[in-house]
């Protein structure tokens, strides 16, 4: 397992590069590794935006059905998600749709977690006992069926 602290903008870049290298090492194609790097960077950016600091970890998974894959885990102690399934939707925050008039004033279109979902096979969220939360995004080497 590799763990990167996320505290500053330069940490986001480090997370992005680490994700890409880990994905290439595991056998993902370049385009796939770039997508995993984007997913990791979106999760890291959210840590800075909503929780100030946290950790991104990478590890290899070996699923009996899906085979080998990579897990990107984002852990922070910032505010809990009101509704994680809403937050995954493009143009939504964790409460619901972002009103068009709010888009200019806020930082972001509400599409970061949507990208994480599109670039991976499975995204899950776990509230940790009094210790924040963890988002885990998994992508398997077996090609995605679109
Ligand atoms: N680490 C986090 N802690 C608490 N809330 C979060 C966290 N990450 C995301 N959220 C919530 O989920 C919503 C959706 O996140 P998402 O990354 O998709 O959009 P965004 O950050 O608002 O905009 P964008 O990523 O497009 O710049 C956020 O608006 C926020 O309400
Ligand atoms: Mg975001």
PDB file of C-alpha atoms and ligand atoms in Angstrom:
ATOM      1  CA  UNK A   1       0.000   0.000   0.000  1.00  0.00           C
ATOM      2  CA  UNK A   2       1.200   3.524  -0.827  1.00  0.00           C
ATOM      3  CA  UNK A   3      -0.178   6.459   1.148  1.00  0.00           C
ATOM      4  CA  UNK A   4       0.132  10.153   0.220  1.00  0.00           C
ATOM      5  CA  UNK A   5      -0.780  12.949   2.618  1.00  0.00           C
ATOM      6  CA  UNK A   6      -3.021  15.630   1.111  1.00  0.00           C
ATOM      7  CA  UNK A   7      -2.471  19.046   2.605  1.00  0.00           C
ATOM      8  CA  UNK A   8      -1.506  21.379  -0.249  1.00  0.00           C
ATOM      9  CA  UNK A   9      -1.966  21.791  -4.023  1.00  0.00           C
ATOM     10  CA  UNK A  10       1.411  20.184  -4.642  1.00  0.00           C
ATOM     11  CA  UNK A  11       0.202  17.087  -2.777  1.00  0.00           C
ATOM     12  CA  UNK A  12      -2.594  16.796  -5.342  1.00  0.00           C
ATOM     13  CA  UNK A  13       0.005  16.679  -8.118  1.00  0.00           C
ATOM     14  CA  UNK A  14       1.974  14.059  -6.215  1.00  0.00           C
ATOM     15  CA  UNK A  15      -1.187  11.971  -5.781  1.00  0.00           C
ATOM     16  CA  UNK A  16      -1.880  12.266  -9.509  1.00  0.00           C
ATOM     17  CA  UNK A  17       1.610  11.099 -10.467  1.00  0.00           C
ATOM     18  CA  UNK A  18       1.631   8.316  -7.888  1.00  0.00           C
ATOM     19  CA  UNK A  19      -1.711   7.023  -9.160  1.00  0.00           C
ATOM     20  CA  UNK A  20      -0.511   7.005 -12.760  1.00  0.00           C
ATOM     21  CA  UNK A  21       2.733   5.211 -11.938  1.00  0.00           C
ATOM     22  CA  UNK A  22       0.964   2.643  -9.732  1.00  0.00           C
ATOM     23  CA  UNK A  23      -1.595   1.975 -12.466  1.00  0.00           C
ATOM     24  CA  UNK A  24       1.054   1.541 -15.172  1.00  0.00           C
ATOM     25  CA  UNK A  25       3.073  -0.758 -12.922  1.00  0.00           C
ATOM     26  CA  UNK A  26      -0.022  -2.883 -12.353  1.00  0.00           C
ATOM     27  CA  UNK A  27      -0.579  -3.279 -16.097  1.00  0.00           C
ATOM     28  CA  UNK A  28      -3.179  -0.665 -16.995  1.00  0.00           C
ATOM     29  CA  UNK A  29      -2.847   0.933 -20.427  1.00  0.00           C
ATOM     30  CA  UNK A  30      -1.623   4.535 -20.588  1.00  0.00           C
ATOM     31  CA  UNK A  31      -5.100   5.957 -21.225  1.00  0.00           C
ATOM     32  CA  UNK A  32      -6.492   3.944 -18.316  1.00  0.00           C
ATOM     33  CA  UNK A  33      -3.674   5.073 -16.034  1.00  0.00           C
ATOM     34  CA  UNK A  34      -4.455   8.684 -17.007  1.00  0.00           C
ATOM     35  CA  UNK A  35      -8.096   8.138 -16.054  1.00  0.00           C
ATOM     36  CA  UNK A  36      -7.097   6.671 -12.702  1.00  0.00           C
ATOM     37  CA  UNK A  37      -4.793   9.648 -12.170  1.00  0.00           C
ATOM     38  CA  UNK A  38      -7.735  12.005 -12.810  1.00  0.00           C
ATOM     39  CA  UNK A  39      -9.909  10.039 -10.381  1.00  0.00           C
ATOM     40  CA  UNK A  40      -7.232  10.213  -7.680  1.00  0.00           C
ATOM     41  CA  UNK A  41      -6.692  13.901  -8.287  1.00  0.00           C
ATOM     42  CA  UNK A  42     -10.445  14.647  -8.022  1.00  0.00           C
ATOM     43  CA  UNK A  43     -10.581  12.814  -4.686  1.00  0.00           C
ATOM     44  CA  UNK A  44      -7.511  14.696  -3.448  1.00  0.00           C
ATOM     45  CA  UNK A  45      -8.939  18.048  -4.587  1.00  0.00           C
ATOM     46  CA  UNK A  46     -12.144  17.307  -2.688  1.00  0.00           C
ATOM     47  CA  UNK A  47     -10.108  16.616   0.444  1.00  0.00           C
ATOM     48  CA  UNK A  48      -8.545  20.082   0.179  1.00  0.00           C
ATOM     49  CA  UNK A  49     -11.895  21.740  -0.604  1.00  0.00           C
ATOM     50  CA  UNK A  50     -14.106  20.076   1.972  1.00  0.00           C
ATOM     51  CA  UNK A  51     -11.847  18.689   4.672  1.00  0.00           C
ATOM     52  CA  UNK A  52      -8.602  20.721   4.450  1.00  0.00           C
ATOM     53  CA  UNK A  53      -6.423  17.649   4.822  1.00  0.00           C
ATOM     54  CA  UNK A  54      -6.490  13.891   4.569  1.00  0.00           C
ATOM     55  CA  UNK A  55      -4.853  10.883   2.979  1.00  0.00           C
ATOM     56  CA  UNK A  56      -5.002   9.100  -0.365  1.00  0.00           C
ATOM     57  CA  UNK A  57      -3.900   5.472  -0.415  1.00  0.00           C
ATOM     58  CA  UNK A  58      -3.442   3.022  -3.251  1.00  0.00           C
ATOM     59  CA  UNK A  59      -3.443  -0.728  -3.035  1.00  0.00           C
ATOM     60  CA  UNK A  60      -3.794  -3.766  -5.225  1.00  0.00           C
ATOM     61  CA  UNK A  61      -6.984  -5.809  -4.972  1.00  0.00           C
ATOM     62  CA  UNK A  62      -7.446  -9.414  -6.072  1.00  0.00           C
ATOM     63  CA  UNK A  63     -11.145 -10.106  -6.381  1.00  0.00           C
ATOM     64  CA  UNK A  64     -12.288 -13.713  -6.899  1.00  0.00           C
ATOM     65  CA  UNK A  65     -14.644 -12.632  -9.718  1.00  0.00           C
ATOM     66  CA  UNK A  66     -13.081  -9.508 -11.192  1.00  0.00           C
ATOM     67  CA  UNK A  67      -9.404 -10.363 -10.808  1.00  0.00           C
ATOM     68  CA  UNK A  68      -6.614  -7.869 -10.202  1.00  0.00           C
ATOM     69  CA  UNK A  69      -7.398  -4.208  -9.744  1.00  0.00           C
ATOM     70  CA  UNK A  70      -6.367  -1.013  -8.076  1.00  0.00           C
ATOM     71  CA  UNK A  71      -8.108   0.654  -5.170  1.00  0.00           C
ATOM     72  CA  UNK A  72      -7.836   4.401  -4.589  1.00  0.00           C
ATOM     73  CA  UNK A  73      -8.949   5.300  -1.074  1.00  0.00           C
ATOM     74  CA  UNK A  74      -9.538   8.876   0.120  1.00  0.00           C
ATOM     75  CA  UNK A  75      -9.797   9.364   3.844  1.00  0.00           C
ATOM     76  CA  UNK A  76     -10.505  12.602   5.702  1.00  0.00           C
ATOM     77  CA  UNK A  77     -12.060  13.912   8.875  1.00  0.00           C
ATOM     78  CA  UNK A  78     -14.038  16.743   7.310  1.00  0.00           C
ATOM     79  CA  UNK A  79     -17.829  17.016   7.394  1.00  0.00           C
ATOM     80  CA  UNK A  80     -19.862  13.883   6.659  1.00  0.00           C
ATOM     81  CA  UNK A  81     -21.686  13.492   3.338  1.00  0.00           C
ATOM     82  CA  UNK A  82     -25.381  14.316   3.663  1.00  0.00           C
ATOM     83  CA  UNK A  83     -26.089  11.842   0.843  1.00  0.00           C
ATOM     84  CA  UNK A  84     -23.187  10.161  -0.922  1.00  0.00           C
ATOM     85  CA  UNK A  85     -25.289   8.774  -3.788  1.00  0.00           C
ATOM     86  CA  UNK A  86     -26.454  12.306  -4.657  1.00  0.00           C
ATOM     87  CA  UNK A  87     -22.886  13.613  -4.491  1.00  0.00           C
ATOM     88  CA  UNK A  88     -21.863  11.069  -7.153  1.00  0.00           C
ATOM     89  CA  UNK A  89     -24.235  12.610  -9.694  1.00  0.00           C
ATOM     90  CA  UNK A  90     -22.972  15.222 -12.162  1.00  0.00           C
ATOM     91  CA  UNK A  91     -24.149  18.721 -11.289  1.00  0.00           C
ATOM     92  CA  UNK A  92     -25.085  17.716  -7.747  1.00  0.00           C
ATOM     93  CA  UNK A  93     -23.573  18.428  -4.366  1.00  0.00           C
ATOM     94  CA  UNK A  94     -24.289  16.121  -1.426  1.00  0.00           C
ATOM     95  CA  UNK A  95     -27.743  17.655  -0.877  1.00  0.00           C
ATOM     96  CA  UNK A  96     -29.112  17.721  -4.419  1.00  0.00           C
ATOM     97  CA  UNK A  97     -28.841  19.521  -7.763  1.00  0.00           C
ATOM     98  CA  UNK A  98     -26.633  22.629  -7.772  1.00  0.00           C
ATOM     99  CA  UNK A  99     -28.826  25.573  -8.860  1.00  0.00           C
ATOM    100  CA  UNK A 100     -27.482  27.160 -12.078  1.00  0.00           C
ATOM    101  CA  UNK A 101     -27.305  30.577 -10.395  1.00  0.00           C
ATOM    102  CA  UNK A 102     -24.982  29.128  -7.731  1.00  0.00           C
ATOM    103  CA  UNK A 103     -22.488  27.705 -10.249  1.00  0.00           C
ATOM    104  CA  UNK A 104     -20.574  30.957 -10.824  1.00  0.00           C
ATOM    105  CA  UNK A 105     -20.101  31.654  -7.142  1.00  0.00           C
ATOM    106  CA  UNK A 106     -19.037  28.171  -6.116  1.00  0.00           C
ATOM    107  CA  UNK A 107     -15.787  26.429  -6.942  1.00  0.00           C
ATOM    108  CA  UNK A 108     -16.625  23.520  -9.220  1.00  0.00           C
ATOM    109  CA  UNK A 109     -19.444  22.146 -11.324  1.00  0.00           C
ATOM    110  CA  UNK A 110     -20.181  19.160  -9.136  1.00  0.00           C
ATOM    111  CA  UNK A 111     -18.680  16.703 -11.622  1.00  0.00           C
ATOM    112  CA  UNK A 112     -15.550  15.481  -9.818  1.00  0.00           C
ATOM    113  CA  UNK A 113     -17.096  12.441  -8.147  1.00  0.00           C
ATOM    114  CA  UNK A 114     -19.006  11.731 -11.362  1.00  0.00           C
ATOM    115  CA  UNK A 115     -15.634  11.440 -13.111  1.00  0.00           C
ATOM    116  CA  UNK A 116     -14.378   9.120 -10.370  1.00  0.00           C
ATOM    117  CA  UNK A 117     -17.453   6.957 -10.977  1.00  0.00           C
ATOM    118  CA  UNK A 118     -17.000   6.919 -14.757  1.00  0.00           C
ATOM    119  CA  UNK A 119     -13.307   6.078 -14.592  1.00  0.00           C
ATOM    120  CA  UNK A 120     -13.667   3.194 -12.146  1.00  0.00           C
ATOM    121  CA  UNK A 121     -15.835   0.083 -11.789  1.00  0.00           C
ATOM    122  CA  UNK A 122     -17.035   0.558  -8.245  1.00  0.00           C
ATOM    123  CA  UNK A 123     -17.177   3.468  -5.793  1.00  0.00           C
ATOM    124  CA  UNK A 124     -18.089   3.056  -2.135  1.00  0.00           C
ATOM    125  CA  UNK A 125     -18.220   5.276   0.900  1.00  0.00           C
ATOM    126  CA  UNK A 126     -17.822   4.395   4.541  1.00  0.00           C
ATOM    127  CA  UNK A 127     -18.349   6.596   7.584  1.00  0.00           C
ATOM    128  CA  UNK A 128     -15.559   5.719  10.008  1.00  0.00           C
ATOM    129  CA  UNK A 129     -16.355   5.443  13.731  1.00  0.00           C
ATOM    130  CA  UNK A 130     -16.119   9.060  14.872  1.00  0.00           C
ATOM    131  CA  UNK A 131     -13.109   9.426  12.590  1.00  0.00           C
ATOM    132  CA  UNK A 132     -14.377  10.933   9.346  1.00  0.00           C
ATOM    133  CA  UNK A 133     -14.968   8.892   6.243  1.00  0.00           C
ATOM    134  CA  UNK A 134     -13.319   6.937   3.459  1.00  0.00           C
ATOM    135  CA  UNK A 135     -14.209   6.801  -0.232  1.00  0.00           C
ATOM    136  CA  UNK A 136     -12.866   3.788  -2.111  1.00  0.00           C
ATOM    137  CA  UNK A 137     -12.787   3.640  -5.895  1.00  0.00           C
ATOM    138  CA  UNK A 138     -11.858   0.354  -7.570  1.00  0.00           C
ATOM    139  CA  UNK A 139     -10.879  -0.349 -11.125  1.00  0.00           C
ATOM    140  CA  UNK A 140     -10.058  -3.799 -12.424  1.00  0.00           C
ATOM    141  CA  UNK A 141      -7.629  -4.643 -15.188  1.00  0.00           C
ATOM    142  CA  UNK A 142     -10.393  -6.449 -17.048  1.00  0.00           C
ATOM    143  CA  UNK A 143     -11.699  -3.900 -19.558  1.00  0.00           C
ATOM    144  CA  UNK A 144     -14.830  -1.932 -18.730  1.00  0.00           C
ATOM    145  CA  UNK A 145     -17.990  -2.928 -20.587  1.00  0.00           C
ATOM    146  CA  UNK A 146     -19.554   0.274 -21.902  1.00  0.00           C
TER     147      UNK A 146
HETATM  148  N1  LIG B   1     -14.219  14.923   1.006  1.00  0.00           N
HETATM  149  C1  LIG B   1     -15.451  15.429   1.068  1.00  0.00           C
HETATM  150  N2  LIG B   1     -16.005  15.769   2.261  1.00  0.00           N
HETATM  151  C2  LIG B   1     -17.256  16.285   2.339  1.00  0.00           C
HETATM  152  N3  LIG B   1     -18.044  16.510   1.263  1.00  0.00           N
HETATM  153  C3  LIG B   1     -17.558  16.192   0.057  1.00  0.00           C
HETATM  154  C4  LIG B   1     -16.241  15.646  -0.113  1.00  0.00           C
HETATM  155  N4  LIG B   1     -16.043  15.428  -1.438  1.00  0.00           N
HETATM  156  C5  LIG B   1     -17.175  15.827  -2.055  1.00  0.00           C
HETATM  157  N5  LIG B   1     -18.086  16.296  -1.167  1.00  0.00           N
HETATM  158  C6  LIG B   1     -19.462  16.740  -1.470  1.00  0.00           C
HETATM  159  O1  LIG B   1     -19.869  16.084  -2.671  1.00  0.00           O
HETATM  160  C7  LIG B   1     -20.220  17.052  -3.649  1.00  0.00           C
HETATM  161  C8  LIG B   1     -19.846  16.528  -5.037  1.00  0.00           C
HETATM  162  O2  LIG B   1     -18.416  16.484  -5.161  1.00  0.00           O
HETATM  163  P1  LIG B   1     -17.788  16.665  -6.600  1.00  0.00           P
HETATM  164  O3  LIG B   1     -16.338  16.472  -6.484  1.00  0.00           O
HETATM  165  O4  LIG B   1     -18.541  15.814  -7.558  1.00  0.00           O
HETATM  166  O5  LIG B   1     -18.162  18.167  -7.003  1.00  0.00           O
HETATM  167  P2  LIG B   1     -17.480  19.562  -6.577  1.00  0.00           P
HETATM  168  O6  LIG B   1     -16.253  19.311  -5.771  1.00  0.00           O
HETATM  169  O7  LIG B   1     -18.572  20.366  -5.966  1.00  0.00           O
HETATM  170  O8  LIG B   1     -17.111  20.212  -7.981  1.00  0.00           O
HETATM  171  P3  LIG B   1     -15.974  19.735  -9.014  1.00  0.00           P
HETATM  172  O9  LIG B   1     -15.379  18.460  -8.489  1.00  0.00           O
HETATM  173  O10 LIG B   1     -16.694  19.552 -10.312  1.00  0.00           O
HETATM  174  O11 LIG B   1     -14.966  20.829  -9.037  1.00  0.00           O
HETATM  175  C9  LIG B   1     -19.501  18.319  -3.237  1.00  0.00           C
HETATM  176  O12 LIG B   1     -20.165  19.452  -3.760  1.00  0.00           O
HETATM  177  C10 LIG B   1     -19.596  18.239  -1.719  1.00  0.00           C
HETATM  178  O13 LIG B   1     -20.905  18.629  -1.299  1.00  0.00           O
HETATM  179 MG1  LIG B   2     -14.810  17.940  -6.568  1.00  0.00          MG
END
